[in-house]
Amino acid sequence: MTIAEAGEFGLISRIVSRLGSGENTLIGPGDDAAMVRASDGRVVASTDVLVEGRHFRRDWCGPRDVGHRAAGANLADIAAMGAVPTALLVALCVPAGLDIDWAEGLADGLSAEAGLVGATVVGGDTSSSPTLTVAVTALGDLRGLEPVRRGGAHPGDVVALCGRIGYAAAGLTVLSRGFRTPKLLVEAYRRPVIPYTAGPQAARLGATAMIDVSDGLLQDLGHIATASRVGIDVRRDAFDLPDQMRDAANALGVDPYLWLLAGGEDHPLAATFPPGVALPPEWRVIGAVQDGDGVTVDGKPWTGPLGWDHFR
């Protein structure tokens, strides 16, 4: 059955039936608006959009994969503020001839990824469009913590990273060359493994600045450097190269550090911490904050690409 055959309300009914509910949802889909509990009294919000052909390809990713990726991109932004995600709102623009099973698979992926943090999809909108587009808004609760912004880093702070880096970029390169292995890298592109709980953890540890690394480590650290009016130096020797990434880089003729330093879509969290903070083992120190501006690598300017730019 196509979406045109099901109709708008048939599509909505099928999607809603797959979403479930959560403890923070007071009113879910079915009314003019949803209502979500915000025990803190403050709501953190973020929006992201995925456009077919620009952010995903259906021959590379199944509908559940796209759902996981769309949810994860937004949930990671909430975590990067030090908050706990509570709800998602989803706007879906689809070609009328798309099979309705695809939309149901997307809903399953969105719901499953949100469920990892106890959040739910509480509403949204649908429209016909020649270009398949998924727009997601995420809401979060600070639960008494102060938000960790990009502008608080100070010279002397350490820069640390939590989560995988370079895996999704390597998987994208593998897919773009027409291959489907190594599976570890391809699956990392299709469904990133995101350290959501590390955001509130970093806030409790006293992080001075934090960001979701979605567009490339050097580019996103550059946002912290600019907002904080500092320089940041990253050490190449702080990163481990997994065997599968090293082998793929050799086979494809790619410098793997381009994936690590300029590749996006793994959504690890990068944060700065005051010197002397005892970091848990999942946080790896990768550099330092210093006087100056911009981002350097091993004390030298980086001449390669910094990361993803949607308009280039």
Short mmCIF file of C-alpha atoms in Angstrom, two decimals:
data_model
loop_
_atom_site.label_atom_id
_atom_site.label_comp_id
_atom_site.label_asym_id
_atom_site.label_seq_id
_atom_site.Cartn_x
_atom_site.Cartn_y
_atom_site.Cartn_z
CA MET A 1 0.00 0.00 0.00
CA THR A 2 1.30 3.47 -0.88
CA ILE A 3 0.93 6.50 1.33
CA ALA A 4 -1.46 8.01 -1.22
CA GLU A 5 -3.67 4.93 -0.95
CA ALA A 6 -3.64 5.07 2.87
CA GLY A 7 -4.32 8.81 2.96
CA GLU A 8 -2.97 11.35 5.43
CA PHE A 9 -5.01 10.15 8.40
CA GLY A 10 -4.38 6.52 7.61
CA LEU A 11 -0.67 7.26 7.59
CA ILE A 12 -0.88 9.13 10.89
CA SER A 13 -2.88 6.33 12.48
CA ARG A 14 -0.33 3.72 11.45
CA ILE A 15 2.59 5.83 12.73
CA VAL A 16 0.96 6.71 16.05
CA SER A 17 0.11 3.07 16.74
CA ARG A 18 3.86 2.28 16.76
CA LEU A 19 5.11 5.05 19.05
CA GLY A 20 4.16 4.10 22.62
CA SER A 21 4.20 6.48 25.59
CA GLY A 22 6.51 7.46 28.44
CA GLU A 23 6.43 8.82 31.95
CA ASN A 24 7.11 12.39 30.80
CA THR A 25 4.23 12.39 28.29
CA LEU A 26 1.07 13.86 29.79
CA ILE A 27 -0.77 14.23 26.47
CA GLY A 28 0.47 12.40 23.41
CA PRO A 29 -0.61 12.41 19.76
CA GLY A 30 -4.28 13.01 19.02
CA ASP A 31 -4.89 16.58 20.14
CA ASP A 32 -3.84 19.93 18.68
CA ALA A 33 -0.68 19.81 20.76
CA ALA A 34 1.10 17.48 23.14
CA MET A 35 1.93 18.14 26.79
CA VAL A 36 5.21 17.02 28.31
CA ARG A 37 6.26 17.10 31.94
CA ALA A 38 9.11 19.54 32.69
CA SER A 39 9.91 18.99 36.35
CA ASP A 40 12.84 21.40 36.20
CA GLY A 41 10.69 24.29 34.99
CA ARG A 42 13.05 24.84 32.05
CA VAL A 43 12.85 23.11 28.66
CA VAL A 44 15.82 22.48 26.39
CA ALA A 45 14.87 22.27 22.70
CA SER A 46 16.68 21.44 19.46
CA THR A 47 15.66 20.87 15.83
CA ASP A 48 17.36 18.98 13.02
CA VAL A 49 16.31 17.96 9.53
CA LEU A 50 17.28 15.03 7.28
CA VAL A 51 16.73 15.37 3.54
CA GLU A 52 16.96 12.39 1.21
CA GLY A 53 19.91 12.72 -1.13
CA ARG A 54 21.64 15.15 1.20
CA HIS A 55 21.66 13.37 4.55
CA PHE A 56 20.69 9.80 3.66
CA ARG A 57 20.08 7.46 0.76
CA ARG A 58 17.44 4.76 0.84
CA ASP A 59 19.74 2.32 -0.93
CA TRP A 60 22.25 2.74 1.92
CA CYS A 61 19.87 2.95 4.89
CA GLY A 62 16.62 1.19 5.67
CA PRO A 63 13.70 3.13 7.15
CA ARG A 64 14.49 2.02 10.71
CA ASP A 65 18.06 3.22 10.21
CA VAL A 66 16.83 6.63 9.10
CA GLY A 67 14.56 6.76 12.15
CA HIS A 68 17.44 5.98 14.49
CA ARG A 69 19.65 8.57 12.80
CA ALA A 70 16.98 11.29 12.79
CA ALA A 71 16.19 10.78 16.46
CA GLY A 72 19.83 10.45 17.48
CA ALA A 73 20.92 13.69 15.83
CA ASN A 74 18.45 15.60 18.01
CA LEU A 75 18.74 13.62 21.22
CA ALA A 76 22.52 14.14 21.13
CA ASP A 77 22.04 17.92 21.02
CA ILE A 78 19.91 17.74 24.15
CA ALA A 79 22.53 15.63 25.92
CA ALA A 80 25.24 18.10 24.86
CA MET A 81 23.50 20.78 26.94
CA GLY A 82 23.66 18.50 29.98
CA ALA A 83 19.96 17.65 29.81
CA VAL A 84 17.93 14.45 29.71
CA PRO A 85 15.80 14.06 26.55
CA THR A 86 12.08 13.73 27.20
CA ALA A 87 10.19 13.97 23.91
CA LEU A 88 10.39 14.23 20.12
CA LEU A 89 8.16 16.00 17.62
CA VAL A 90 8.46 14.74 14.04
CA ALA A 91 7.44 16.37 10.75
CA LEU A 92 7.44 13.94 7.84
CA CYS A 93 7.29 15.10 4.21
CA VAL A 94 6.99 12.17 1.81
CA PRO A 95 6.28 11.41 -1.85
CA ALA A 96 2.69 10.16 -2.15
CA GLY A 97 3.84 7.03 -3.96
CA LEU A 98 6.16 5.89 -1.16
CA ASP A 99 5.22 2.52 0.31
CA ILE A 100 3.58 2.96 3.69
CA ASP A 101 5.80 0.22 5.13
CA TRP A 102 8.70 2.65 4.82
CA ALA A 103 6.95 5.21 7.02
CA GLU A 104 6.11 2.52 9.57
CA GLY A 105 9.75 1.42 9.66
CA LEU A 106 10.82 5.02 10.18
CA ALA A 107 8.41 5.30 13.12
CA ASP A 108 9.84 2.12 14.62
CA GLY A 109 13.38 3.51 14.40
CA LEU A 110 12.41 6.86 15.88
CA SER A 111 10.58 5.19 18.75
CA ALA A 112 13.39 2.72 19.45
CA GLU A 113 16.12 5.38 19.56
CA ALA A 114 14.03 7.67 21.75
CA GLY A 115 13.32 4.72 24.03
CA LEU A 116 17.04 4.38 24.79
CA VAL A 117 16.76 7.54 26.91
CA GLY A 118 13.18 7.13 28.08
CA ALA A 119 11.82 9.67 25.60
CA THR A 120 8.84 9.26 23.27
CA VAL A 121 7.51 10.74 20.05
CA VAL A 122 4.60 12.91 21.22
CA GLY A 123 3.39 14.49 17.99
CA GLY A 124 4.26 16.04 14.66
CA ASP A 125 2.92 16.63 11.17
CA THR A 126 2.83 15.02 7.72
CA SER A 127 2.80 16.44 4.22
CA SER A 128 3.19 15.34 0.64
CA SER A 129 6.50 16.38 -0.92
CA PRO A 130 8.60 15.34 -3.90
CA THR A 131 11.60 15.15 -1.57
CA LEU A 132 11.54 12.79 1.39
CA THR A 133 12.32 14.91 4.46
CA VAL A 134 12.31 14.11 8.17
CA ALA A 135 12.38 17.07 10.57
CA VAL A 136 12.68 16.35 14.28
CA THR A 137 12.43 18.60 17.34
CA ALA A 138 13.72 17.24 20.64
CA LEU A 139 12.84 18.46 24.13
CA GLY A 140 14.82 17.89 27.30
CA ASP A 141 14.86 18.43 31.06
CA LEU A 142 17.91 19.79 32.92
CA ARG A 143 16.73 18.26 36.21
CA GLY A 144 18.25 20.99 38.31
CA LEU A 145 21.59 21.23 36.50
CA GLU A 146 22.87 24.34 34.78
CA PRO A 147 23.07 24.06 30.99
CA VAL A 148 26.56 23.46 29.63
CA ARG A 149 27.05 25.91 26.79
CA ARG A 150 29.81 26.38 24.23
CA GLY A 151 31.18 29.60 25.65
CA GLY A 152 32.60 28.57 29.03
CA ALA A 153 35.99 27.04 28.21
CA HIS A 154 39.08 28.60 29.84
CA PRO A 155 42.80 28.32 29.11
CA GLY A 156 44.17 25.40 31.11
CA ASP A 157 41.02 23.29 30.75
CA VAL A 158 41.38 19.82 29.31
CA VAL A 159 39.43 18.74 26.24
CA ALA A 160 37.84 15.30 26.50
CA LEU A 161 35.72 13.12 24.24
CA CYS A 162 33.11 10.49 25.09
CA GLY A 163 31.90 8.14 22.38
CA ARG A 164 33.10 6.78 19.06
CA ILE A 165 34.69 9.03 16.49
CA GLY A 166 35.45 8.43 12.82
CA TYR A 167 33.39 5.25 12.51
CA ALA A 168 30.40 6.79 10.73
CA ALA A 169 32.60 8.82 8.39
CA ALA A 170 34.53 5.69 7.49
CA GLY A 171 31.25 3.84 6.89
CA LEU A 172 30.05 6.63 4.61
CA THR A 173 33.25 6.42 2.58
CA VAL A 174 32.89 2.64 2.32
CA LEU A 175 29.30 2.96 1.08
CA SER A 176 30.17 5.75 -1.34
CA ARG A 177 32.82 3.50 -2.92
CA GLY A 178 30.22 0.81 -3.54
CA PHE A 179 31.12 -1.58 -0.70
CA ARG A 180 29.08 -2.89 2.25
CA THR A 181 31.89 -4.01 4.56
CA PRO A 182 33.48 -3.74 7.08
CA LYS A 183 30.11 -4.16 8.80
CA LEU A 184 31.32 -2.35 11.95
CA LEU A 185 31.86 0.86 9.98
CA VAL A 186 28.79 0.61 7.75
CA GLU A 187 26.50 -0.05 10.72
CA ALA A 188 28.08 2.88 12.59
CA TYR A 189 26.98 5.13 9.74
CA ARG A 190 23.49 3.63 9.62
CA ARG A 191 22.90 3.68 13.39
CA PRO A 192 25.36 5.71 15.47
CA VAL A 193 25.97 4.58 19.05
CA ILE A 194 25.53 7.79 21.04
CA PRO A 195 26.60 8.28 24.70
CA TYR A 196 23.48 10.16 25.82
CA THR A 197 24.07 9.78 29.56
CA ALA A 198 27.51 11.37 29.22
CA GLY A 199 25.90 14.82 28.81
CA PRO A 200 24.33 15.09 32.26
CA GLN A 201 27.37 13.26 33.65
CA ALA A 202 29.68 15.95 32.25
CA ALA A 203 27.45 18.68 33.69
CA ARG A 204 27.68 17.10 37.13
CA LEU A 205 31.47 16.84 36.77
CA GLY A 206 31.70 20.58 36.15
CA ALA A 207 32.20 20.71 32.38
CA THR A 208 32.86 24.29 31.30
CA ALA A 209 31.74 23.80 27.67
CA MET A 210 30.29 20.96 25.63
CA ILE A 211 29.16 20.13 22.10
CA ASP A 212 27.70 17.25 20.11
CA VAL A 213 30.24 16.30 17.44
CA SER A 214 27.96 15.96 14.43
CA ASP A 215 29.85 17.79 11.68
CA GLY A 216 33.49 16.94 12.43
CA LEU A 217 35.60 17.13 15.58
CA LEU A 218 37.83 20.03 14.52
CA GLN A 219 34.92 22.04 13.15
CA ASP A 220 32.76 21.52 16.23
CA LEU A 221 35.62 22.22 18.65
CA GLY A 222 36.08 25.38 16.61
CA HIS A 223 32.59 26.42 17.69
CA ILE A 224 33.67 26.08 21.33
CA ALA A 225 36.89 27.99 20.62
CA THR A 226 34.98 30.83 18.96
CA ALA A 227 32.26 31.03 21.61
CA SER A 228 34.79 30.87 24.45
CA ARG A 229 37.38 33.12 22.77
CA VAL A 230 40.15 30.60 23.31
CA GLY A 231 42.37 28.30 21.32
CA ILE A 232 42.13 24.51 21.41
CA ASP A 233 44.91 22.06 20.59
CA VAL A 234 44.12 18.42 19.76
CA ARG A 235 46.63 15.58 20.02
CA ARG A 236 46.61 12.96 17.27
CA ASP A 237 48.18 10.37 19.59
CA ALA A 238 45.10 10.54 21.83
CA PHE A 239 43.11 8.50 19.30
CA ASP A 240 43.14 4.77 18.77
CA LEU A 241 42.69 3.44 15.26
CA PRO A 242 40.63 0.22 15.31
CA ASP A 243 41.98 -2.46 12.99
CA GLN A 244 38.93 -2.37 10.72
CA MET A 245 39.26 1.39 10.26
CA ARG A 246 42.98 1.12 9.55
CA ASP A 247 42.42 -1.70 7.06
CA ALA A 248 39.60 0.19 5.31
CA ALA A 249 41.74 3.32 5.08
CA ASN A 250 44.59 1.36 3.52
CA ALA A 251 42.27 -0.36 1.05
CA LEU A 252 40.55 2.88 0.03
CA GLY A 253 43.65 5.09 0.03
CA VAL A 254 42.33 7.43 2.71
CA ASP A 255 44.16 9.05 5.62
CA PRO A 256 42.15 7.67 8.58
CA TYR A 257 42.79 10.84 10.56
CA LEU A 258 40.49 12.63 8.13
CA TRP A 259 37.71 10.41 9.47
CA LEU A 260 38.73 10.96 13.08
CA LEU A 261 39.31 14.70 12.96
CA ALA A 262 36.91 15.89 10.26
CA GLY A 263 34.28 13.15 9.94
CA GLY A 264 30.84 13.57 11.47
CA GLU A 265 27.66 11.71 12.41
CA ASP A 266 29.00 9.53 15.24
CA HIS A 267 27.65 12.12 17.71
CA PRO A 268 30.18 11.70 20.51
CA LEU A 269 30.23 14.49 23.08
CA ALA A 270 33.26 16.76 23.36
CA ALA A 271 33.64 18.80 26.52
CA THR A 272 36.15 20.94 28.36
CA PHE A 273 36.83 20.41 32.05
CA PRO A 274 38.83 22.33 34.65
CA PRO A 275 42.30 20.85 35.27
CA GLY A 276 42.34 18.27 38.02
CA VAL A 277 38.83 16.92 37.45
CA ALA A 278 38.87 13.12 37.79
CA LEU A 279 37.21 11.96 34.60
CA PRO A 280 35.51 8.55 34.31
CA PRO A 281 37.23 6.10 31.94
CA GLU A 282 34.66 6.64 29.18
CA TRP A 283 35.97 10.21 28.82
CA ARG A 284 39.27 10.38 26.92
CA VAL A 285 41.45 13.48 27.16
CA ILE A 286 42.30 14.52 23.59
CA GLY A 287 43.73 18.00 24.00
CA ALA A 288 43.85 21.25 25.91
CA VAL A 289 42.39 24.74 25.95
CA GLN A 290 44.92 27.53 25.57
CA ASP A 291 45.22 31.25 24.94
CA GLY A 292 44.64 32.24 21.34
CA ASP A 293 41.95 31.33 18.86
CA GLY A 294 40.97 28.50 16.55
CA VAL A 295 41.89 24.84 16.66
CA THR A 296 45.33 23.33 16.08
CA VAL A 297 46.53 19.73 15.86
CA ASP A 298 49.74 18.84 17.70
CA GLY A 299 50.43 22.55 18.06
CA LYS A 300 50.24 23.25 14.33
CA PRO A 301 47.54 24.64 12.03
CA TRP A 302 45.43 21.95 10.37
CA THR A 303 45.47 22.28 6.59
CA GLY A 304 42.91 19.58 5.81
CA PRO A 305 39.11 19.78 5.85
CA LEU A 306 37.51 20.68 9.16
CA GLY A 307 34.18 18.90 8.71
CA TRP A 308 30.77 18.98 7.06
CA ASP A 309 29.18 22.18 5.75
CA HIS A 310 25.58 21.85 4.51
CA PHE A 311 26.05 24.55 1.88
CA ARG A 312 29.35 23.42 0.39
#
